[in-house]
Every structure is written in C-alpha cells, then in structure tokens.
Coordinates of C-alpha atoms in Angstrom, one line a residue:
D171 CA -35.7 49.7 39.0
P172 CA -35.9 47.3 36.4
I173 CA -32.7 47.0 35.5
N174 CA -31.2 47.4 38.7
S175 CA -33.6 44.9 39.6
M176 CA -31.9 42.3 36.5
L177 CA -28.6 43.0 37.1
S178 CA -28.5 42.0 40.9
E179 CA -29.8 38.6 39.7
A180 CA -26.8 37.7 37.9
G181 CA -25.1 38.9 41.1
L182 CA -24.5 42.4 39.6
G183 CA -25.2 46.4 40.1
R184 CA -25.0 48.5 43.0
D185 CA -25.9 45.7 45.3
H186 CA -22.7 44.0 44.0
P187 CA -20.3 46.4 43.5
K188 CA -16.8 44.4 43.6
I189 CA -18.5 42.3 41.3
T190 CA -19.5 44.3 39.2
C191 CA -16.2 46.3 39.1
C192 CA -14.3 42.5 38.1
F193 CA -17.0 42.2 35.2
C194 CA -16.7 45.7 34.1
S195 CA -12.8 46.1 33.9
F196 CA -12.8 42.2 32.2
F197 CA -14.9 43.3 29.4
I198 CA -12.7 46.5 28.9
I199 CA -9.4 44.2 28.6
M200 CA -11.5 42.1 26.5
I201 CA -12.1 44.9 23.9
I202 CA -8.8 46.1 24.2
A203 CA -7.7 42.6 22.8
V204 CA -9.5 42.0 20.0
T205 CA -9.1 45.4 18.4
A206 CA -5.3 44.7 18.8
W207 CA -6.0 41.5 17.2
M208 CA -7.8 42.8 14.4
Q209 CA -5.5 45.7 13.9
T210 CA -2.6 42.5 13.9
C211 CA -4.3 38.9 12.4
V212 CA -7.0 40.7 10.3
P213 CA -4.7 42.8 8.0
F214 CA -1.7 39.3 8.1
C215 CA -4.4 37.5 6.2
G216 CA -4.9 39.9 3.6
A217 CA -8.4 41.2 5.9
K218 CA -8.4 44.5 5.4
S219 CA -7.9 46.0 1.4
E220 CA -5.7 48.7 2.7
Q221 CA -2.9 46.6 4.2
K222 CA -3.5 43.8 1.9
S223 CA -0.8 44.7 0.1
G224 CA 1.4 42.2 2.2
L225 CA 2.1 42.7 5.8
W226 CA 1.8 38.5 5.9
K227 CA 4.5 38.4 2.7
K228 CA 6.7 41.1 5.5
A229 CA 6.3 38.7 8.4
W230 CA 6.9 35.5 6.4
A231 CA 10.5 37.6 5.3
N232 CA 11.2 37.3 8.7
S233 CA 10.1 34.1 9.6
S234 CA 13.1 30.9 10.5
I235 CA 11.6 28.9 8.3
P236 CA 13.6 26.0 6.8
R237 CA 15.0 26.5 3.3
D238 CA 13.7 23.5 2.4
M239 CA 10.2 24.6 3.4
M240 CA 10.4 27.6 1.5
H241 CA 10.9 26.4 -1.7
A242 CA 7.8 24.3 -0.8
M243 CA 5.4 27.2 0.6
D244 CA 4.6 29.5 -2.8
T245 CA 4.6 32.9 -0.8
S246 CA 3.0 35.5 -2.8
I247 CA -0.6 33.6 -1.8
D248 CA -2.6 34.7 1.0
P249 CA -2.6 31.7 3.6
C250 CA -5.7 32.9 4.5
E251 CA -7.5 32.9 1.1
D252 CA -5.9 29.6 0.2
F253 CA -3.7 27.7 2.7
Y254 CA -3.1 24.7 0.7
Q255 CA -1.7 26.7 -2.3
F256 CA 0.6 28.9 0.6
A257 CA 1.6 25.7 2.2
C258 CA 2.1 23.6 -1.1
G259 CA 2.1 25.4 -4.1
G260 CA 5.6 25.7 -4.6
F261 CA 6.2 21.7 -4.6
E262 CA 3.6 21.5 -6.9
S263 CA 4.5 24.0 -9.2
Q264 CA 8.5 22.6 -9.0
T265 CA 7.4 18.6 -8.3
G266 CA 6.4 16.4 -11.6
I267 CA 5.9 12.4 -12.0
K268 CA 8.3 10.6 -13.8
A269 CA 6.8 8.5 -16.6
D270 CA 7.7 5.5 -14.7
Q271 CA 6.4 6.1 -11.5
V272 CA 3.0 7.2 -10.5
E273 CA 2.7 9.1 -7.2
W274 CA 5.8 10.9 -5.5
A275 CA 6.1 12.3 -2.3
R276 CA 8.4 14.7 -0.1
A277 CA 7.8 12.6 3.1
W278 CA 9.8 9.7 1.9
D279 CA 10.5 9.5 -1.4
G280 CA 13.0 12.6 -0.8
I281 CA 14.6 10.8 1.6
E282 CA 14.7 7.2 0.0
A283 CA 16.2 8.9 -3.4
R284 CA 18.5 10.0 -1.1
I285 CA 19.8 7.2 1.2
G286 CA 18.7 4.5 -2.1
R287 CA 22.0 5.9 -4.1
E288 CA 24.0 5.2 -1.0
L289 CA 22.8 2.1 -0.6
R290 CA 23.2 1.3 -4.3
Q291 CA 26.8 1.1 -4.3
Q292 CA 26.8 -0.5 -1.2
V293 CA 24.9 -3.7 -2.4
E294 CA 26.4 -3.2 -5.6
N295 CA 29.8 -4.1 -4.0
D296 CA 28.7 -6.8 -1.6
K297 CA 30.1 -9.8 -1.4
G298 CA 27.1 -11.7 0.1
K299 CA 23.6 -12.5 -0.5
A300 CA 22.8 -8.7 -0.9
G301 CA 25.2 -8.3 -3.9
V302 CA 24.9 -11.5 -5.5
F303 CA 20.8 -11.3 -5.7
Y304 CA 20.9 -8.0 -6.9
R305 CA 24.1 -8.8 -9.7
A306 CA 22.1 -11.4 -10.8
C307 CA 19.1 -9.6 -11.6
M308 CA 21.2 -7.1 -13.4
D309 CA 22.1 -9.5 -16.0
T310 CA 19.4 -9.2 -18.2
K311 CA 21.2 -11.4 -21.1
T312 CA 21.1 -14.3 -19.2
V313 CA 17.4 -13.0 -18.3
E314 CA 16.7 -12.2 -22.1
S315 CA 17.8 -16.0 -23.1
L316 CA 15.8 -17.7 -21.0
G317 CA 12.9 -16.3 -21.2
A318 CA 9.9 -18.5 -19.8
K319 CA 11.8 -21.6 -19.3
P320 CA 12.0 -20.5 -16.0
L321 CA 8.3 -21.4 -15.8
Q322 CA 8.3 -23.9 -16.9
P323 CA 8.0 -26.9 -14.5
Y324 CA 5.5 -24.8 -12.8
L325 CA 3.1 -25.2 -16.3
D326 CA 3.2 -28.7 -16.3
A327 CA 2.1 -29.0 -13.0
I328 CA -0.6 -27.1 -14.3
D329 CA -0.8 -29.0 -16.9
A330 CA -0.9 -31.7 -14.9
I331 CA -4.1 -30.8 -12.9
H332 CA -6.7 -34.0 -13.7
D333 CA -8.9 -33.6 -10.7
R334 CA -9.5 -32.0 -7.4
E335 CA -6.6 -33.7 -5.5
S336 CA -4.1 -32.1 -8.1
L337 CA -6.1 -28.8 -8.7
I338 CA -5.3 -28.5 -5.0
G339 CA -1.5 -29.3 -4.5
V340 CA -0.7 -27.1 -7.7
I341 CA -2.2 -24.1 -5.5
A342 CA -0.2 -25.2 -2.9
M343 CA 2.9 -25.3 -4.8
L344 CA 2.2 -21.4 -6.7
Q345 CA 0.8 -20.0 -2.9
K346 CA 4.7 -22.0 -1.7
I347 CA 6.1 -19.5 -4.5
N348 CA 4.2 -16.0 -3.4
V349 CA 1.9 -16.3 -6.2
P350 CA -1.7 -15.7 -4.4
V351 CA -3.8 -17.9 -6.6
Y352 CA -7.7 -17.4 -5.6
F353 CA -6.8 -16.0 -2.0
D354 CA -4.3 -14.5 -0.4
W355 CA -2.7 -14.6 3.4
Q356 CA -0.6 -12.8 6.0
V357 CA 0.8 -13.5 9.7
M358 CA -0.3 -10.7 11.9
A359 CA -0.8 -10.6 15.1
D360 CA -4.1 -10.8 16.5
P361 CA -5.7 -7.6 17.4
K362 CA -7.7 -8.9 19.9
E363 CA -4.7 -10.3 22.2
P364 CA -1.5 -8.9 20.9
S365 CA 0.7 -11.6 22.2
R366 CA -0.1 -14.1 19.6
Y367 CA 0.4 -14.4 15.9
V368 CA -3.0 -15.3 13.9
L369 CA -2.7 -16.6 10.2
G370 CA -4.8 -14.1 8.8
L371 CA -6.9 -15.5 5.5
L372 CA -7.6 -12.2 2.4
D373 CA -9.5 -11.7 -0.3
G374 CA -7.4 -11.9 -3.2
G375 CA -6.3 -13.5 -6.8
L376 CA -7.7 -10.7 -8.8
T377 CA -4.5 -9.2 -11.2
L378 CA -7.5 -6.1 -11.2
P379 CA -7.1 -3.7 -7.9
D380 CA -10.7 -3.2 -7.6
P381 CA -13.7 -6.3 -7.8
K382 CA -15.9 -3.4 -8.8
M383 CA -13.7 -3.0 -12.1
Y384 CA -14.8 -6.7 -13.2
T385 CA -18.5 -5.5 -13.1
A386 CA -18.6 -1.9 -13.3
T387 CA -20.5 -0.4 -15.9
T388 CA -19.3 2.9 -17.0
Q389 CA -16.7 3.2 -20.1
R390 CA -13.4 3.8 -18.1
D391 CA -14.0 0.5 -16.8
A392 CA -15.3 -1.2 -20.4
N393 CA -11.9 0.1 -21.4
I394 CA -10.1 -1.3 -18.7
R395 CA -11.5 -4.7 -19.4
N396 CA -10.7 -4.5 -22.9
K397 CA -7.3 -3.8 -22.8
F398 CA -6.8 -6.9 -19.9
H399 CA -8.0 -9.2 -22.4
L400 CA -6.0 -8.5 -24.5
V401 CA -3.2 -8.8 -21.9
L402 CA -4.5 -12.3 -20.5
Q403 CA -4.1 -13.4 -24.0
K404 CA -0.8 -11.5 -24.1
V405 CA 0.8 -13.3 -21.6
L406 CA -0.7 -16.7 -22.2
E407 CA 0.5 -16.6 -25.4
L408 CA 3.9 -15.9 -23.8
T409 CA 3.7 -18.9 -22.1
G410 CA 3.8 -21.3 -24.8
L411 CA 0.2 -21.2 -25.9
P412 CA -0.8 -20.8 -29.5
A413 CA -2.5 -18.0 -30.5
S414 CA -6.2 -19.7 -31.2
H415 CA -5.8 -21.3 -28.2
A416 CA -4.1 -18.4 -25.2
K417 CA -7.7 -16.3 -26.6
A418 CA -10.4 -19.3 -25.4
A419 CA -7.6 -19.7 -22.1
A420 CA -8.1 -15.9 -21.9
A421 CA -12.0 -15.8 -22.1
D422 CA -11.5 -19.3 -19.1
A423 CA -9.0 -16.5 -16.8
W424 CA -11.5 -13.9 -17.6
S425 CA -14.4 -16.0 -15.6
V426 CA -12.4 -17.8 -13.1
E427 CA -11.6 -13.7 -12.4
R428 CA -14.9 -12.6 -12.7
A429 CA -16.1 -15.6 -10.1
L430 CA -13.9 -14.3 -7.8
A431 CA -14.9 -11.1 -8.0
D432 CA -18.3 -11.5 -7.9
V433 CA -17.4 -12.9 -4.4
T434 CA -15.3 -10.3 -2.6
L435 CA -16.1 -7.5 -0.8
P436 CA -15.7 -4.0 -2.0
A437 CA -12.7 -2.2 0.5
S438 CA -14.9 0.1 2.0
K439 CA -17.0 -3.2 3.3
L440 CA -13.9 -5.3 4.1
R441 CA -13.3 -2.4 7.3
E442 CA -16.6 -2.4 7.8
A443 CA -16.6 -6.8 8.1
K444 CA -16.1 -8.0 11.7
M445 CA -13.5 -10.4 12.8
T446 CA -14.0 -14.2 13.2
H447 CA -11.4 -16.2 14.9
M448 CA -11.5 -20.2 13.6
T449 CA -9.9 -23.4 14.0
M450 CA -8.7 -25.8 11.0
K451 CA -12.1 -27.9 11.7
E452 CA -13.5 -24.6 11.3
L453 CA -12.7 -23.2 8.7
E454 CA -12.9 -26.4 6.3
A455 CA -16.8 -27.1 7.6
K456 CA -17.0 -23.5 6.1
A457 CA -14.8 -24.1 3.2
P458 CA -15.2 -27.5 1.8
G459 CA -13.2 -28.4 -1.0
V460 CA -11.1 -25.4 -1.0
G461 CA -8.6 -27.7 1.2
F462 CA -6.8 -25.6 3.5
A463 CA -5.8 -27.9 5.3
Q464 CA -3.6 -29.6 2.9
I465 CA -2.2 -26.2 1.5
F466 CA -0.8 -25.3 4.6
A467 CA 0.6 -28.9 5.4
A468 CA 2.5 -28.0 2.1
M469 CA 3.2 -24.8 2.8
G470 CA 4.7 -26.3 5.9
A471 CA 2.6 -25.5 8.8
P472 CA 0.8 -28.9 8.9
H473 CA -0.8 -28.1 12.5
L474 CA -2.1 -24.6 11.6
G475 CA -5.7 -24.1 13.8
A476 CA -5.0 -28.2 15.1
K477 CA -5.2 -27.1 18.6
T478 CA -6.1 -23.4 18.8
D479 CA -8.4 -20.6 17.0
N480 CA -5.3 -18.6 15.2
I481 CA -6.7 -18.4 12.3
L482 CA -9.1 -14.8 10.8
C483 CA -11.1 -14.3 8.5
K484 CA -13.2 -11.2 8.2
D485 CA -14.7 -11.9 5.0
E486 CA -16.8 -15.8 5.1
G487 CA -19.0 -15.0 2.3
F488 CA -15.6 -14.8 0.1
L489 CA -14.3 -18.3 1.4
E490 CA -17.8 -19.9 0.5
G491 CA -18.2 -18.4 -2.8
L492 CA -14.1 -19.5 -2.7
S493 CA -15.3 -23.8 -1.9
R494 CA -17.9 -23.2 -4.7
L495 CA -15.4 -22.0 -7.3
L496 CA -12.9 -24.5 -6.4
G497 CA -16.0 -27.1 -6.4
S498 CA -16.7 -26.6 -10.6
N499 CA -16.3 -29.4 -12.3
N500 CA -14.2 -26.4 -15.3
L501 CA -10.9 -27.5 -15.0
W502 CA -9.9 -25.7 -18.2
A503 CA -11.1 -23.1 -16.6
H504 CA -9.4 -23.0 -13.7
K505 CA -5.6 -24.6 -15.4
A506 CA -6.2 -21.0 -17.7
Y507 CA -6.4 -18.8 -15.0
L508 CA -3.3 -20.7 -12.9
R509 CA -1.1 -20.1 -16.0
F510 CA -1.8 -16.4 -16.4
Q511 CA -1.5 -16.0 -12.8
L512 CA 1.9 -17.8 -12.6
A513 CA 3.3 -15.8 -15.5
Y514 CA 1.8 -12.2 -14.7
G515 CA 2.8 -12.7 -11.2
L516 CA 6.5 -13.3 -11.6
G517 CA 6.4 -11.5 -15.0
S518 CA 8.8 -8.5 -13.3
D519 CA 11.4 -11.1 -13.1
L520 CA 11.1 -12.5 -16.7
S521 CA 12.6 -11.3 -20.1
T522 CA 11.6 -8.2 -22.0
P523 CA 8.2 -9.6 -23.3
F524 CA 6.8 -10.3 -19.7
L525 CA 7.6 -7.1 -18.3
Q526 CA 6.3 -5.2 -21.6
Q527 CA 2.8 -6.5 -20.2
G528 CA 3.0 -5.4 -16.8
L529 CA 3.9 -2.1 -17.8
Q530 CA 1.0 -2.3 -20.0
V531 CA -1.3 -3.0 -16.8
G532 CA 0.5 0.0 -15.1
H533 CA -0.7 2.1 -17.9
I534 CA -4.1 0.3 -18.1
L535 CA -4.8 1.6 -14.6
T536 CA -2.6 4.3 -13.8
G537 CA -0.9 5.8 -16.6
V538 CA 2.6 5.4 -16.0
E539 CA 4.3 5.4 -19.8
H540 CA 8.0 3.4 -18.5
Q541 CA 9.6 0.3 -17.1
E542 CA 11.4 1.8 -14.5
P543 CA 15.5 1.7 -15.0
R544 CA 16.9 -1.9 -14.5
W545 CA 19.1 -1.0 -11.6
R546 CA 16.5 0.7 -9.5
K547 CA 13.5 -2.3 -10.2
C548 CA 17.3 -4.8 -9.2
Y549 CA 17.8 -2.4 -6.2
Q550 CA 14.2 -2.6 -5.1
S551 CA 13.9 -6.1 -5.0
T552 CA 16.7 -6.9 -3.5
K553 CA 15.3 -5.0 -0.7
N554 CA 12.0 -6.2 -0.7
N555 CA 13.2 -10.1 -1.1
L556 CA 16.5 -9.5 1.4
P557 CA 15.8 -6.9 3.7
D558 CA 18.0 -7.8 6.4
E559 CA 21.0 -8.4 4.3
V560 CA 20.9 -5.1 2.8
A561 CA 19.9 -3.1 6.5
K562 CA 22.9 -5.2 7.4
L563 CA 24.9 -3.1 4.7
F564 CA 23.0 0.8 5.7
V565 CA 24.4 0.1 9.4
H566 CA 27.7 -1.0 8.3
H567 CA 28.8 2.0 6.5
N568 CA 26.7 4.7 8.0
L569 CA 26.2 3.9 11.7
P570 CA 29.1 4.2 14.1
P571 CA 29.2 1.9 16.8
G572 CA 28.1 3.9 19.4
A573 CA 24.9 4.2 17.4
V574 CA 24.5 1.2 16.8
D575 CA 24.5 0.1 21.2
D576 CA 22.7 3.0 21.4
A577 CA 20.0 1.4 19.1
K578 CA 20.0 -1.6 20.4
E579 CA 19.4 0.0 24.0
M580 CA 16.6 1.4 23.0
L581 CA 15.1 -1.8 21.3
Q582 CA 15.9 -3.4 25.0
N583 CA 13.9 -0.3 26.3
I584 CA 11.1 -0.5 24.2
R585 CA 10.7 -4.0 24.8
R586 CA 11.0 -4.0 28.1
V587 CA 7.8 -1.6 28.3
L588 CA 6.0 -3.6 25.6
R589 CA 6.8 -6.4 28.5
H590 CA 4.5 -4.6 31.2

C-alpha cells in the first residue's frame, strides 16, 4: 500500500496508531479554532459583508479605553481598512496647528501646556533669578527703546578685524556668547567610553537648516534663497549699515554661508560617518589656521586635548574646508557674515524689527505666520536659560516632601546600579 508506506515513513499510519491518533486530534482542534476565529475576529474587521454593519463598533463601545484616548480615535472607520485613521482620526479632525507654531504633538505639547499654565504663574511671581529674567524679557518698553544698542560692543569688535588673528579672536568671543559662527560644538559623553566627557566638534555656521538648500536647483529652493537674500540685507541694515552697503554685505555674507554649505555633510551621510578622536595638536594639524586652541582657551578650556584625545569629530572634510575658508583674505566677507550671524542669532532677544526678520525666515521655511505671544516666548526663554531655577520652582510648588525624598532615593539607586 503506497499511501500507508508514505505515512509510515512520516511516523504515521497503521504502524503508529498512537501518534496518528494524536495528530488527527490536533488537526481537528485546529480546524475548530480557525472556524471560531473566522466567525469572530474576521467579522470584527468587517471582512464578512453581512456583518459589516458594526460588530467591531459594539466591541469598542463595550471597551474600557480611557475617554481622552477615545476622543483621539475615529471609531466610524473599520480598523482593518484604515487603522491609522481609526486610531488617530479624531485627533487630526479636532486638532489644529496655531499660526505661531510649526507643529503640535499630543504626547508632549498637551502635557507641556498644562504644566506651563501652572508654572508660568510661579515664574512670574518668583523673587529669584527666574523671576528677574522673565520680567526683564517682558519689559518690552525697554527692549524696544534699546534697538540694536546691545549689539554695539560686538559690532565694534567685528569692524576692528584687520587680520586672521583678530578674526579668530572675534570667533572666540561670539562662540562664548552662544553664537555658533563657522562651526558648532557640544560637551557630550564619549560614545566609546561613556565614563568620560569629550568635546564634540560639529558642522555649523549655516542659517538655513539643510546645506542642500544653498545649491539645489528646484524652484522651491530657489525661492527660499531669493527670500533669504532679502532677510540678509534687512538684518544688516538693522545693524546700522546703509541700504546700499547692506546689499553688498549681504552678498558677501551669502558667499561665506555658501562656502560652508559646500563642505558640510548632509545629515544622512553624517549619521553614517565614523567618529575620530583627536588631541588638540592633531586637530590643529587637521585644520591649520582655524585657531581652535586659541578659541577654546578664550572660552575657558585652555587644556582641552592637551594630554588626551578628548576631542571628537565626525566630519574631517568639514575641518579641512573650514581651514581653507578662514585662510581667505576677503576679510570684508567674514565681517559681513559675522555681523549677520550676531544680529540674527541674538535677534530673538531684541526689538520688534529683529523679531520680524526671524519670523520671516520661519515663514519661508515652515509657513509660520505670527509671532508667538510674548509671555510664552519669555517663559520658554527662562526655562531654556535657567532650567535649574525653574525646576526648583516646580518642585517647591508641586511635590510634597515625601515625593522629593522618594525621587532622591530613586536617583541614588540608579546611580548605584550604573556604577556597577
């Protein structure tokens, strides 16, 4: 019997009655299970036309999903036809992005708004550093009367540039006040040795968010560049340059940004680039003439990279390009670039004409139409510049002593575990 022989080779048939019985029982149970699933789960998704009228709707109506989550859903949609619309349709139909914002996310913006309403009052009434900072920001009468005057000491230093040495000195001065000209940097844990900190050298110095925008040939990018040229000129006028001079200076500033864009890696390639650890001596050899040692010494780190390779770089080509750029003898272009970066970088803390140019760039890039309310701007600025002071206010007003003790104990436990 060929069939029995085939079954026998598979361990089944008349020669293996117990195994055959177990196999058949398992097979019958599987048929029953699949049939039951076809009668319940499939109609739930509307797969059977005669039950598509909403068995799944009844199931969701009897569910214990929190009400706020239900509001974010669109339960009129069959989840097996369009699960995203089913899960998020309510949120999309009920939520709009305000004209002074570029995005809104339920996960954090909603919570941040609720906390902000409470914490804002505490910051407003604070007698310490946070309150002083916030009220100074809200003093628009003084801000408007000052205009560009707060920039004047830095503008004078830029105007006084006459050689590479003085250029490097101004770069250090601006980097120290968080105006990241030509490059950017951050202190970070060493990815290869997390127990120590390193200084990460980053591509930077550009105003537009993507280096491709400086060279791409699409109509959209061309429009962005044309509008950005007008912003360059207007900001330079606000620093005190006559209109005719500001136009020429805008072209010079653009030439520097364009040169930086040419040596800046796109984000996709930068993510794949390998990290290189360097000493300061190695960094200076890789980028001669940039004056990294002088810059970081002026910023308070004279021993950076002196005895160990605690400088991290992912784009050595950018360093080489920066070295060539700063070797240029066109000091007028560097002055124009520095003048614009200073005024644009600090413009969010200056008078309305500066704020309007920042809004114009935001409109060009993201479509944002209005300035955010002054109180929100000042509240966010206080949080960003004095995070510890604002955090103390939150803890003092919202956490009872027992919760504070519990949090401290949790942090100590985390530190103890990570040490081992």
